[in-house]
Coordinates of C-alpha atoms in Angstrom, one line a residue:
X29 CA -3.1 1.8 32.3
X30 CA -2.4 5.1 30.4
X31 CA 0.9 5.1 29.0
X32 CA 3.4 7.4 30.4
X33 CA 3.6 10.8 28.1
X34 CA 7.1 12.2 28.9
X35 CA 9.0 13.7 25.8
X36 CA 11.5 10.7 24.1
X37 CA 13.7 13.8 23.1
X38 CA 14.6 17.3 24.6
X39 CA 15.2 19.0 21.6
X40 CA 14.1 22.6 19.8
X41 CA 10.7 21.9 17.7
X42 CA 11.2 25.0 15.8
X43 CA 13.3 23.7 12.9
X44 CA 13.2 20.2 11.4
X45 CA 14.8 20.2 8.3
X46 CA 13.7 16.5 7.5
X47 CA 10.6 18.0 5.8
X48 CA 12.3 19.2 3.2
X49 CA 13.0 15.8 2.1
X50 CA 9.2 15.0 2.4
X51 CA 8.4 17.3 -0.7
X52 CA 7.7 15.2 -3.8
X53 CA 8.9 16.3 -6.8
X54 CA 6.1 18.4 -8.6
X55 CA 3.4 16.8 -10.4
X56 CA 0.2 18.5 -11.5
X57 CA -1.8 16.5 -8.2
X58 CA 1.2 17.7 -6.2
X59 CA 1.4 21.4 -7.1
X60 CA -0.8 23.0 -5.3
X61 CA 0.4 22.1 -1.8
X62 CA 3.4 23.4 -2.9
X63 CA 3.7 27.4 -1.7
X64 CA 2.6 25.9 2.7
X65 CA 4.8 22.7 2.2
X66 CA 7.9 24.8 0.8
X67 CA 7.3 26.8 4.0
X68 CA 7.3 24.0 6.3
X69 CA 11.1 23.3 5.1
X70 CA 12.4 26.0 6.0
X71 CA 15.5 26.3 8.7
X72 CA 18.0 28.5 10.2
X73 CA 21.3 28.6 10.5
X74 CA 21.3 27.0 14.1
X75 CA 22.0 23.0 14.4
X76 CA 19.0 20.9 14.2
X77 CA 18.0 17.5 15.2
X78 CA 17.1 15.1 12.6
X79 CA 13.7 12.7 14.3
X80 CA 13.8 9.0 13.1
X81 CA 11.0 8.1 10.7
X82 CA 9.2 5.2 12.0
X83 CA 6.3 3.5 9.7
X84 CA 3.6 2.1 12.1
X85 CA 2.3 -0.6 10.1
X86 CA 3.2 -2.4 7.0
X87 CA 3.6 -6.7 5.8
X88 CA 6.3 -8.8 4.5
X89 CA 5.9 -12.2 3.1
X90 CA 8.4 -14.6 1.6
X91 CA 8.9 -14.4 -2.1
X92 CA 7.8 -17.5 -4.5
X93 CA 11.0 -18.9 -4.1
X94 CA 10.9 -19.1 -0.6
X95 CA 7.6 -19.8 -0.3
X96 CA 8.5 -22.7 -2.1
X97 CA 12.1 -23.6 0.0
X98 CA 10.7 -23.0 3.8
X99 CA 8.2 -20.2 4.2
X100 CA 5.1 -21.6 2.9
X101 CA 2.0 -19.9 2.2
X102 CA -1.6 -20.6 3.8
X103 CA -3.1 -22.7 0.9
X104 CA -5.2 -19.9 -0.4
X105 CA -3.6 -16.7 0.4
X106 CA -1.0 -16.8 -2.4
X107 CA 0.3 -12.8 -2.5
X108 CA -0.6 -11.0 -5.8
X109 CA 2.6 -8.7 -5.4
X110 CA 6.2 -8.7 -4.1
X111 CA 6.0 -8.6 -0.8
X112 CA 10.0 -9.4 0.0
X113 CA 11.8 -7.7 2.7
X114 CA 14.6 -7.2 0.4
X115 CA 11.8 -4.6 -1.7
X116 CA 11.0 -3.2 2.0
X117 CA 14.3 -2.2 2.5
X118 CA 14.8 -0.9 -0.5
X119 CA 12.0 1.2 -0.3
X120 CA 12.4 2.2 3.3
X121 CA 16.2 3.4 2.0
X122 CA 14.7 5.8 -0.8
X123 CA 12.2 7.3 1.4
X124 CA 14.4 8.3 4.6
X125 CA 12.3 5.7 6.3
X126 CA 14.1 4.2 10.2
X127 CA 12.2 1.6 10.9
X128 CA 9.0 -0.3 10.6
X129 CA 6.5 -2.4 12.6
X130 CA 5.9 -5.3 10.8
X131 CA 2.2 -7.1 11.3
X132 CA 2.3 -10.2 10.2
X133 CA -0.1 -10.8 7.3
X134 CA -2.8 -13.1 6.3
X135 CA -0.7 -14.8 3.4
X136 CA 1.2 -17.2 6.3
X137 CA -1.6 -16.6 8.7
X138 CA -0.4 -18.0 11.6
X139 CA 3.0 -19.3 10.7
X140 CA 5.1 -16.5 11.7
X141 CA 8.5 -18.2 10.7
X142 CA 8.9 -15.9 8.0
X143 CA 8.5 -12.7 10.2
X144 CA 10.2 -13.7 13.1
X145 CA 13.3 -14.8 10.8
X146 CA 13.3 -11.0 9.0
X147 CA 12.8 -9.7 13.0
X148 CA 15.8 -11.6 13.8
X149 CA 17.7 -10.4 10.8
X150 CA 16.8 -7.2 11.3
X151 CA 16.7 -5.8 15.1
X152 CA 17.3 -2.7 14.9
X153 CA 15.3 -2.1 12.0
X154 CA 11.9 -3.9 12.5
X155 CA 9.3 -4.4 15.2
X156 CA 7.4 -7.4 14.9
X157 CA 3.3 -7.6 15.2
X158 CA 1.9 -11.1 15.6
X159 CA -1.6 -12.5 15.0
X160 CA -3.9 -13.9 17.4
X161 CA -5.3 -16.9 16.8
X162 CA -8.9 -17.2 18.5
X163 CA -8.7 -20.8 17.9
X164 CA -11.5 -21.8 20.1
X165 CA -9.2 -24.9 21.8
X166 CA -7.5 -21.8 23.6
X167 CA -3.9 -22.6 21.9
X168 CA -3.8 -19.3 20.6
X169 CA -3.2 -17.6 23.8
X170 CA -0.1 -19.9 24.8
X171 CA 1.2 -19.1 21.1
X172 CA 0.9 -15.7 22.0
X173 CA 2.9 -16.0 25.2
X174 CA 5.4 -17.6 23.3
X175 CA 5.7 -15.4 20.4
X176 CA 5.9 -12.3 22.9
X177 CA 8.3 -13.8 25.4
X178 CA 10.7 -16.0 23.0
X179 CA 10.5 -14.4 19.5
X180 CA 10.4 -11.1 20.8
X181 CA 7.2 -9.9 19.0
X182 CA 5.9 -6.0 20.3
X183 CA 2.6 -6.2 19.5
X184 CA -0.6 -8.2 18.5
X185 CA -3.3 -8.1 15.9
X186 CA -6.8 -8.7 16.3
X187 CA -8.4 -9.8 13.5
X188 CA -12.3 -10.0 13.9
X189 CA -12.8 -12.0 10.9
X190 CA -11.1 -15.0 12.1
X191 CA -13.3 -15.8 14.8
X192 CA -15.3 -18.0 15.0
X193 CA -18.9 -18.1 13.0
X194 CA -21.3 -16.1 15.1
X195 CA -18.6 -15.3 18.0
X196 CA -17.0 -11.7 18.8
X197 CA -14.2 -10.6 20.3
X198 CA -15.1 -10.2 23.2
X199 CA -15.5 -14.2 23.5
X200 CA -14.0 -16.3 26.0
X201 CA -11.0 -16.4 24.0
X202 CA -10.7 -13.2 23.1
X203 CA -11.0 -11.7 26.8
X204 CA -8.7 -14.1 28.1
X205 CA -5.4 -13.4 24.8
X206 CA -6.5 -9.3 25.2
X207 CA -6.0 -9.6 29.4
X208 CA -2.6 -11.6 28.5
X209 CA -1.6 -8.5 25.8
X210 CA -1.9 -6.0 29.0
X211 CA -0.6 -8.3 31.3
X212 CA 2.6 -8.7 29.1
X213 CA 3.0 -4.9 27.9
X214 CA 1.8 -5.1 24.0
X215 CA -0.2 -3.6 22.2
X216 CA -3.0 -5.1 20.7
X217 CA -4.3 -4.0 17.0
X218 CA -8.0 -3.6 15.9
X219 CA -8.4 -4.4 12.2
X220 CA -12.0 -3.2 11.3
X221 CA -12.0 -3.8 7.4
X222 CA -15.7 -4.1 7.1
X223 CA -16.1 -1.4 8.8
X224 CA -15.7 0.2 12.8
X225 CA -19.8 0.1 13.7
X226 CA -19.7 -3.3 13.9
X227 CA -16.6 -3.5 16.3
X228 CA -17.1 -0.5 18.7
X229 CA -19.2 -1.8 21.2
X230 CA -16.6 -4.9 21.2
X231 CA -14.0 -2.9 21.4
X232 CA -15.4 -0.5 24.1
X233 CA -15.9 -3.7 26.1
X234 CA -12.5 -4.6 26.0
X235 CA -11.0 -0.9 26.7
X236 CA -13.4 -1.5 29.6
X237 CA -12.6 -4.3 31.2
X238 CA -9.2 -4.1 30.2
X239 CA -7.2 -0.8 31.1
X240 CA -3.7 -1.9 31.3
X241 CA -3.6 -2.9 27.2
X242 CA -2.7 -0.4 24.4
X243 CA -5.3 -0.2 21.4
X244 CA -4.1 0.6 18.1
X245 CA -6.9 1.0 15.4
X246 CA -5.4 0.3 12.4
X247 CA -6.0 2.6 9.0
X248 CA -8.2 5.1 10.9
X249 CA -10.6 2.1 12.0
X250 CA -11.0 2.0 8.2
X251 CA -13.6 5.7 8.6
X252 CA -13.5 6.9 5.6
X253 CA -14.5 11.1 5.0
X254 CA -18.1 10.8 6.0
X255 CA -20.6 11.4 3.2
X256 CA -23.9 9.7 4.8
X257 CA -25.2 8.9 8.0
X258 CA -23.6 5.7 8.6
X259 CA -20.5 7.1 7.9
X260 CA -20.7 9.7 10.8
X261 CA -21.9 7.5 13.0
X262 CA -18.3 5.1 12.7
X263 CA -16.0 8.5 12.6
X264 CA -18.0 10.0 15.2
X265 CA -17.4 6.5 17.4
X266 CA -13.8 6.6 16.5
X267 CA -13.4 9.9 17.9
X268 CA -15.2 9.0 21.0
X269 CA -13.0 6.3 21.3
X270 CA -10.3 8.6 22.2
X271 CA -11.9 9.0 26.0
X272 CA -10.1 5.2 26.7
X273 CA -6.5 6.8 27.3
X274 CA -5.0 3.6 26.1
X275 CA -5.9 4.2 22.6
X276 CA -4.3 5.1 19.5
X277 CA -5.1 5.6 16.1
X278 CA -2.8 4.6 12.9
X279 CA -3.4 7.4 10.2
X280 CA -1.9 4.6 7.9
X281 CA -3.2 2.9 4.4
X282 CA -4.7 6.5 3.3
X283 CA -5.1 5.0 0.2
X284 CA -7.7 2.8 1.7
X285 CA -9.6 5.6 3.2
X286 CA -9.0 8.6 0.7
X287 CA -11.9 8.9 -1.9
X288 CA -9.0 11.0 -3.9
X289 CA -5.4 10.2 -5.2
X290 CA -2.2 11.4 -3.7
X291 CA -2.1 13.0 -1.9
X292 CA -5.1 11.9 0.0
X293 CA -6.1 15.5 0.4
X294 CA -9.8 14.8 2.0
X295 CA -8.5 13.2 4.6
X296 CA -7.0 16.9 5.5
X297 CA -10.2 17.0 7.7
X298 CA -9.9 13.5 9.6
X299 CA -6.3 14.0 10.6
X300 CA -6.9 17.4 12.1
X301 CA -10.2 16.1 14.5
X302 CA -8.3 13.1 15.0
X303 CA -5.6 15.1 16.7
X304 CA -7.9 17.4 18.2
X305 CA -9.7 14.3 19.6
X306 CA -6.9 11.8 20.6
X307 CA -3.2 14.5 20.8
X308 CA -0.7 13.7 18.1
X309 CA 1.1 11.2 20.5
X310 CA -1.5 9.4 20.4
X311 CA -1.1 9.2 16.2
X312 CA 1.1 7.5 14.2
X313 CA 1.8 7.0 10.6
X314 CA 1.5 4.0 8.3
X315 CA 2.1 3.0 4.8
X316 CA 0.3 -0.5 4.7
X317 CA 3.8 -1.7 2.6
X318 CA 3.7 -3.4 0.2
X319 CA -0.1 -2.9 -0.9
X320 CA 0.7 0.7 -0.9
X321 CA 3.1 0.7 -3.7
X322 CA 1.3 0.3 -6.7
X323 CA -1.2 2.6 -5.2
X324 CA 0.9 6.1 -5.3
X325 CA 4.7 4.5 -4.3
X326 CA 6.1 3.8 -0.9
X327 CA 7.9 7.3 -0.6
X328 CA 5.0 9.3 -1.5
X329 CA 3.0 7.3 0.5
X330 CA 5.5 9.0 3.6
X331 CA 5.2 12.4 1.8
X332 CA 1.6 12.8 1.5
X333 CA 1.3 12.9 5.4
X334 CA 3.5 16.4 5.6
X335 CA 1.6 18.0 2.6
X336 CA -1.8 17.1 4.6
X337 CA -0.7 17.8 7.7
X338 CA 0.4 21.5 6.1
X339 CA -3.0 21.9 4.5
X340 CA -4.7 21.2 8.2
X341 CA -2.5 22.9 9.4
X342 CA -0.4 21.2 12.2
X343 CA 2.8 22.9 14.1
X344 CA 5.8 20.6 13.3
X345 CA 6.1 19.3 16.6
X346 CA 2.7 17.2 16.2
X347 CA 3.8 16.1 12.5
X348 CA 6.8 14.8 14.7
X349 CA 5.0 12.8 17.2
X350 CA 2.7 11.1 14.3
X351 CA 5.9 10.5 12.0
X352 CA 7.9 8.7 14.6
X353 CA 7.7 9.9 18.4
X354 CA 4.5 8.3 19.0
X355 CA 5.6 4.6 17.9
X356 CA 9.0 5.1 19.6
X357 CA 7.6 6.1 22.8
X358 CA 5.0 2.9 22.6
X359 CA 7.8 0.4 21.6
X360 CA 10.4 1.6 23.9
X361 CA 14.1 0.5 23.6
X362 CA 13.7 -0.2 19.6
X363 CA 14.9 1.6 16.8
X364 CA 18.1 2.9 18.6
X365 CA 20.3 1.8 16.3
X366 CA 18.6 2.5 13.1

């Protein structure tokens, strides 16, 4: 099932002065995209409309202290940073940011306590994205049912690196929590780390066989800026990917892609055939919080998407949809209060 296009907002696209606060403050890496960006924020003297910020994808985890009261970690996945939702906000606050999706992340694996007690907290702020357990006694699709239909989780991550030895995706398991994902309205969340070659045929299966659930690939489907064969051939299937209507594609975790610092200029190039390819409201942006912050900072992380996107360049209406419209129009009814 294709999801339903219509405009969130009737408003003029000509003037946004929000982009104005997306300029960093000059640095010698930031300078040159100065003279377009300064363009970009521009406005008139008539009234504008401010869009909300939404960041697609980023973690929180409990700090040591909690970790240690009632929000244990998986024995193993001890966080090497802060990770607090208390640092979140505080981030989110300096960079303009109106709300988040929230996956939950590998450091409580499949204790989502943590999440669903920041979710609860925080309703109008944060989405929440749960992680499927492909448990092969099937329990992980009734804990999905039930973190859908009683925590209120939006969304669902599909991690191919917690299967099972020697098992896909596209398992038994994995058909039957994907099916439920449509059947209940979420997304569900492709997270190729090793790269998208070995996933597209699994994930083309799915789209397949599947129609009614929404795909979102996570951090581009982790293509980097092709520089050899293999390369082409993943960004080439991610493109291709964009004939199954029901998918979407995170630009998010740039850092993770980007061969160059901020501001990620050679991704200039995936951005623009990724629009071209899939629509900008079929885009959205993500900072991959908190991983991103030592990396180049959580508010330059938000910044470095308008000074690409003036480099490619897009009209302001598509730097709209993949800033905020796009993940408001998939996770209806949130972020109205933000």
């Amino acid at each position: 099932m294709a999801v339903s296009l219509k405009p969130l907002l009737s408003v003029s696209t000509s003037h946004f002065p929000f982009f104005s606060s997306l300029l960093p403050k000059p640095s010698s890496a930031k300078l040159r995209f100065r003279s377009s960006a300064t363009k970009m924020a521009m406005v008139g003297s008539e009234k504008v409309f401010h869009p909300k910020i939404i960041d697609s994808h980023l973690h929180v985890w409990a700090s040591p202290e909690e970790a240690a009261d009632k929000f244990p970690y998986f024995p193993g996945q001890e966080p090497s940073l802060p990770g607090s939702v208390d640092l979140l906000l505080k981030c989110m606050g300096e960079a303009g940011v109106d709300g988040a999706l929230i996956v939950q992340p590998i450091n409580h694996k499949f204790d989502h306590s943590l999440v669903t007690s920041v979710l609860k907290t925080y309703p109008s702020k944060f989405v929440g994205c749960c992680l499927a357990n492909p448990a092969e006694d099937g329990n992980g699709i009734n804990q999905l049912e039930h973190l859908i239909l009683k925590d209120g989780y939006r969304a669902v991550r599909f991690n191919p690196y917690l299967w099972p030895s020697g098992q896909r995706m596209t398992n038994e398991i994995g058909r039957a929590m994907f099916s439920k994902a449509g059947e209940l309205g979420v997304p569900v969340g492709f997270m190729c780390m090793k790269g998208l070659n070995l996933h597209t045929a699994e994930i083309e299966e799915l789209c397949s066989a599947f129609p009614s659930t929404v795909v979102l690939l996570d951090h581009l489907a982790f293509c980097k800026p092709p520089i050899n064969g293999e390369e082409e051939k993943a960004f080439s299937a991610l493109l291709k990917l964009s004939r199954f209507p029901q998918v979407y594609v995170k630009f998010s975790a740039l850092f993770r892609v980007s061969r160059k610092p901020f501001p990620y200029e050679d991704t200039c190039q995936l951005l623009s055939q990724i629009v071209s390819s899939y629509g900008a409201n079929r885009v959205m942006w993500g900072s991959d919080f908190p991983f991103v912050v030592p990396e180049c900072g959580y508010k330059e992380a938000k910044e470095a998407v308008s000074l690409i996107a003036s480099q490619v360049p897009l009209p302001t209406s598509d730097l709209e949809w993949i800033m905020g419209r796009t993940a408001m129009l998939l996770f209806q009814d949130s972020w109205i209060d933000s």
